[in-house]
Amino acid sequence: MDMSTDTSTAVDTDAPPFRYGAALATEIERRWQDRWEREGTFHTPSRPGPDAGEKVYLMDMFPYPSGSGLHVGHPLGFIGTDVLGRYLRMNGRTVLHTMGFDSFGLPAEQYAVQTGTHPRTTTEANIRRYKEQLRQLGLAHDDRRSVATTDVEFYRWTQWIFLQIYNAWYDPEQQRARPIAELEAEYAAGRRGPWAELSRVEQRQVIDGHRLAYISEAPVNWCPGLGTVLANEEVTADGRSERGNFPVFRRSLKQWMMRITAYSDRLVADLDRLDWPDSVKAMQRNWIGRSEGAVVRFATATGSGALADIEVFTTRPDTLFGATYMVLAPEHPLVSSLTPLEWPEGTDERWTGGSSTPALAVEDYRFEAGRKTDLDRQENKQKTGVFTGAYAVNPVNGREIPVFVADYVLMGYGTGAIMAVPGQDQRDWDFAAAFGLPIVRTVDPGDWEGEAFTGDGPAINSANEEISLDGLGVTEAKRAITDWLVARGDGEAVTQYKLRDWLFSRQRYWGEPFPIVWDADGLPVGLPDSELPVELPEIDDYSPKTYDADAADTEPEPPLSRNEEWVVAELDLGDGTASYRRETNTMPQWAGSCWYHLRYLDPDNTERFVDPDIEKYWLGADPSKPGDPGGVDLYVGGVEHAVLHLLYARFWHKVLYDLGHLSSEEPFRRLFNQGYIQAFAYTDARGTYVPAEEVVEAAEGGFTWNNEPVRREYGKMGKSLKNVVTPDEMCERYGADTFRLYEMSTGPMDVSRPWSTRDVVGSQRFLQRVWRNLVDEHTGETRVVDTEPDVDTLRALHKAIAGVHTDYRALHYNTAAAKLIELNNHLTRSGTAVPRSVAEALVLMMAPLTPHVAEELWSRLGHPETLAYAPFPVADERYLVADTVEYPIQVNGKVRSRVTVAADATPAEVEAAALADEKVAAALGGKDPRKLIVVPGRLVNVVV
RNA sequence: GCCCCCGUAGCCCAACCGGCAGAGGCAGGCCCCUUAAAAGGGUUCGAGUGCGGGUUCGAAUCCCGCCGGGGGCACCA
């Protein structure tokens, strides 16, 4: 038996000429696709007229057009949004739906490096291929609105938006981005600090330090194997590149950053206003990592005796009385200056790392810590560290506590320093245990037995002459101690975020060039709009300089830097013609996807990235829903973009909103994660993948290929796993409608499921049966009759109509399909010709799922116009209520009998009927029921 | 280690606010059509809902604890 594909190509020479098979389906599909295109059936006006139906903006996460084309897993979401769009259109809504391409990216560039083919050539060929593959699926897209991020006319506006961000700063008072000119004006007016006395260059540096897109010399993720730097989001938990799986090193390099951290608070808070899956919201919250706490300053003295403060961040200021030591990250700037010349008298041997002086101990430790990769740190959670030789003063009790250096404290989070409270923090407990440090409990653990107690409880051991926390719960204690610290000037309430600024430059060719040049002072200058677009120049070698994957000490060298002719630009930027050097980094792949939802709305606008009125119409907040942030009405895509694309796009959208370019506050009002189509793959004894379609299931269980046993695994569909099935094959063997119906019937949209070619035939059979019920397979004439359907048929019809509405709206296409099959089965079983009214309703209900065959049947039924805008059937309530209802009668929860009563019977009547039933009476055995529950329309339960 | 999601028939999946466990498809059995075959027609079989408790008149559904699978985060103070 063939497991994954049915390779038999039956030559049905005897099949009737008008049987709905692959050949007829294909002919119908081509014809209707041509007609939809010719007539512009799915063109949506950017500014619909006053009598247009309520607007709906549907979007799919646009694909990267890879060289291998689509497999059957890719279009699952695309078909899903298409079904909904078609359904909504038939219900009078004005639907905007199109498809674009996220076409900058690594594979085209790597292919270019190997073959010398320009990435644009490869990319455009791939896009053409994708468009053909998508067209044959019959997706109702407005093809005039399609964009690709690599189109010069598209990335011109990506660059324009970059300049908006570059020319803006975040005003923490107003909690929004403002034009940089307003900041400059405030400085010039002397309201923000020194200005007039600064040189022009110094003034520019001050301003540049506030921009939302800025240059920073900071530790970044340098990936020598790829020859580029990467964003935090592109680095996996074990310190490797998401693409290519190369080691990633922390290096201090000069790079472009985006100040996404300015928006941390709003990015978290506005999640509450979005209709998104909880899992994605949780991932974003987690990634942003908002935590509330306090900064506390501990007085200390440097090695030379000068006074200094160590600032720590803590989420548990309530445990301050239990802070028995402090820890600085190895990279902390205070470490060197704190270290005294000698170990203090009586220093514990465990604390010195075996060194004769603190300076040597610290130096050794820092060296060792620097050699460790993130992975080493993760794998080995043994606490290590050395004493700096310095002490700090706990502000609550004046006690001197030792200051350590340890790599379990990270420079990148909080202040890079902690107060250690072993009683309430397991990491601190572990360290304290290893180094023999005192442990003071400040939260009463009750009868809990264990090490650090992180739960809630009354504070203990937490009082001095001015304040006592004893007896307070954690929350109240936090508030009390924070107020006390603030009053004494020893601390502040502070909110911390894990989110880091977004590293925005890449050393690659195939990306958007920055609209930035560098002047003679070595400072960046944003180009004026008139200089846009900055087009990618032709170059000989597309590859960045890559290195041995482990060569951490190498430098990035972008490909664009090698075209000196392009790099040097003579421009007049207001101060007369001068020579500038162009920025040679390019933007990351995420740039285009941050705003393509805006360009779809107004793709041909040459004056603006999107017309404000058009944006307001399609994305504006819904005034009838309080708190609605606006955005795309439904955005469908995979969950893998939860913290990359979806976070970046929200950030850009908010900046553009702040600057007054948009009326909506969020890009995607509702998000839906579709499941994946996965597939079985098979390996032979050597572990090599064998073609999945040739594998057969052995009678005794197990699987064989060429009579050799093979092992089955389950996962992705991919070339290397030899288990790819393409939509092209499916369209050829069954037709697009069958393929669409199959994908939609196998489960609800959000569920992942295995591909099974063997099962596709079920969908084909259904369409064939519908066709046969309406069309004579021998003559092609319709078989419907102009008689009134009988009551049973009307009931079946209206039940289907009512159910299908609910299902389509809820994206439960599998159950919608089941109801249509059920209705058709009813028509088949009735054995008589199908009444026209029923046939037409069935065809209209099928149209969202299987549009081509529905159009064909609709036209054969005598309707010359497309059914794309035909009214969707409406259920007649009269046929939804039955005359009689059969009630199951439970006795103590077990069904013992059934009675049939009038549908409008009162509960008392139902009760009487139930008690009158013989079997119930028998089950009662003469006893009186203790309780009797009648659930109207459902059942009766008698309790004895 | 923490957080999120999911376990229903051989397989994919239904089951509304807790109310008769089954809508649909695949596979299987049987019958019909057929010289034969199936991507034909018909019919039929099939689980007590991962396991153990609890709440309830009543639990696939709610609660608790396990087991299994998937995903995210991870020395984040």
Coordinates of C-alpha atoms (C1' of nucleotides) in Angstrom, one line a residue, chain B:
Chain B
rG1 C1' 14.5 25.0 36.0
rC2 C1' 10.3 28.6 34.6
rC3 C1' 6.2 29.8 31.1
rC4 C1' 2.6 28.6 27.0
rC5 C1' -0.1 25.0 24.0
rC6 C1' -1.9 20.0 22.9
rG7 C1' -3.4 14.4 24.1
rU8 C1' -11.0 11.8 21.4
rA9 C1' -11.7 5.4 16.6
rG10 C1' -5.8 2.4 12.9
rC11 C1' -5.0 7.9 10.9
rC12 C1' -6.6 13.3 10.2
rC13 C1' -10.4 15.6 12.9
rA14 C1' -16.1 17.0 15.2
rA15 C1' -18.8 17.6 19.8
rC16 C1' -21.9 25.6 21.3
rC17 C1' -22.1 28.2 28.0
rG18 C1' -20.6 21.2 31.6
rG19 C1' -26.0 18.0 28.9
rC20 C1' -27.1 11.4 24.2
rA21 C1' -19.0 10.9 22.7
rG22 C1' -19.4 11.4 16.1
rA23 C1' -20.4 15.8 11.7
rG24 C1' -16.9 14.9 7.8
rG25 C1' -12.7 12.5 5.3
rC26 C1' -8.8 8.4 4.8
rA27 C1' -7.9 3.4 5.8
rG28 C1' -10.6 -1.5 6.8
rG29 C1' -15.1 -5.2 6.0
rC30 C1' -19.3 -6.4 2.8
rC31 C1' -22.3 -5.6 -1.5
rC32 C1' -23.2 -3.4 -6.5
rC33 C1' -21.3 -1.7 -11.4
rU34 C1' -17.3 -3.9 -14.4
rU35 C1' -14.1 -8.7 -19.0
rA36 C1' -11.0 -6.3 -15.5
rA37 C1' -9.8 -2.2 -12.6
rA38 C1' -10.6 2.3 -9.7
rA39 C1' -9.7 8.6 -8.5
rG40 C1' -17.1 4.6 -9.6
rG41 C1' -21.8 3.7 -6.5
rG42 C1' -23.9 1.8 -1.9
rU43 C1' -23.4 -0.1 2.9
rU44 C1' -20.9 -1.2 7.4
rC45 C1' -17.4 -1.8 11.4
rG46 C1' -14.9 1.2 14.7
rA47 C1' -13.1 5.0 20.6
rG48 C1' -15.8 6.1 26.2
rU49 C1' -11.9 10.8 25.4
rG50 C1' -3.3 9.8 28.0
rC51 C1' -3.4 8.2 33.6
rG52 C1' -5.2 9.1 38.8
rG53 C1' -8.1 12.1 41.9
rG54 C1' -11.9 16.1 42.8
rU55 C1' -16.3 19.4 41.9
rU56 C1' -21.3 18.3 39.9
rC57 C1' -27.7 15.5 39.1
rG58 C1' -24.3 15.1 34.9
rA59 C1' -17.2 16.1 32.9
rA60 C1' -13.8 15.1 26.6
rU61 C1' -15.2 20.1 28.5
rC62 C1' -14.0 23.0 35.1
rC63 C1' -10.1 22.1 39.2
rC64 C1' -5.6 19.4 41.3
rG65 C1' -1.5 15.9 40.5
rC66 C1' 1.1 12.8 37.2
rC67 C1' 2.5 10.8 32.1
rG68 C1' 3.5 11.8 26.9
rG69 C1' 4.2 15.4 22.7
rG70 C1' 5.3 20.4 20.7
rG71 C1' 7.0 25.4 21.4
rG72 C1' 9.3 29.7 24.0
rC73 C1' 12.7 31.6 27.7
rA74 C1' 16.8 30.5 30.6
rC75 C1' 22.4 32.6 36.0
rC76 C1' 17.6 38.7 33.6
rA77 C1' 18.9 40.1 39.9

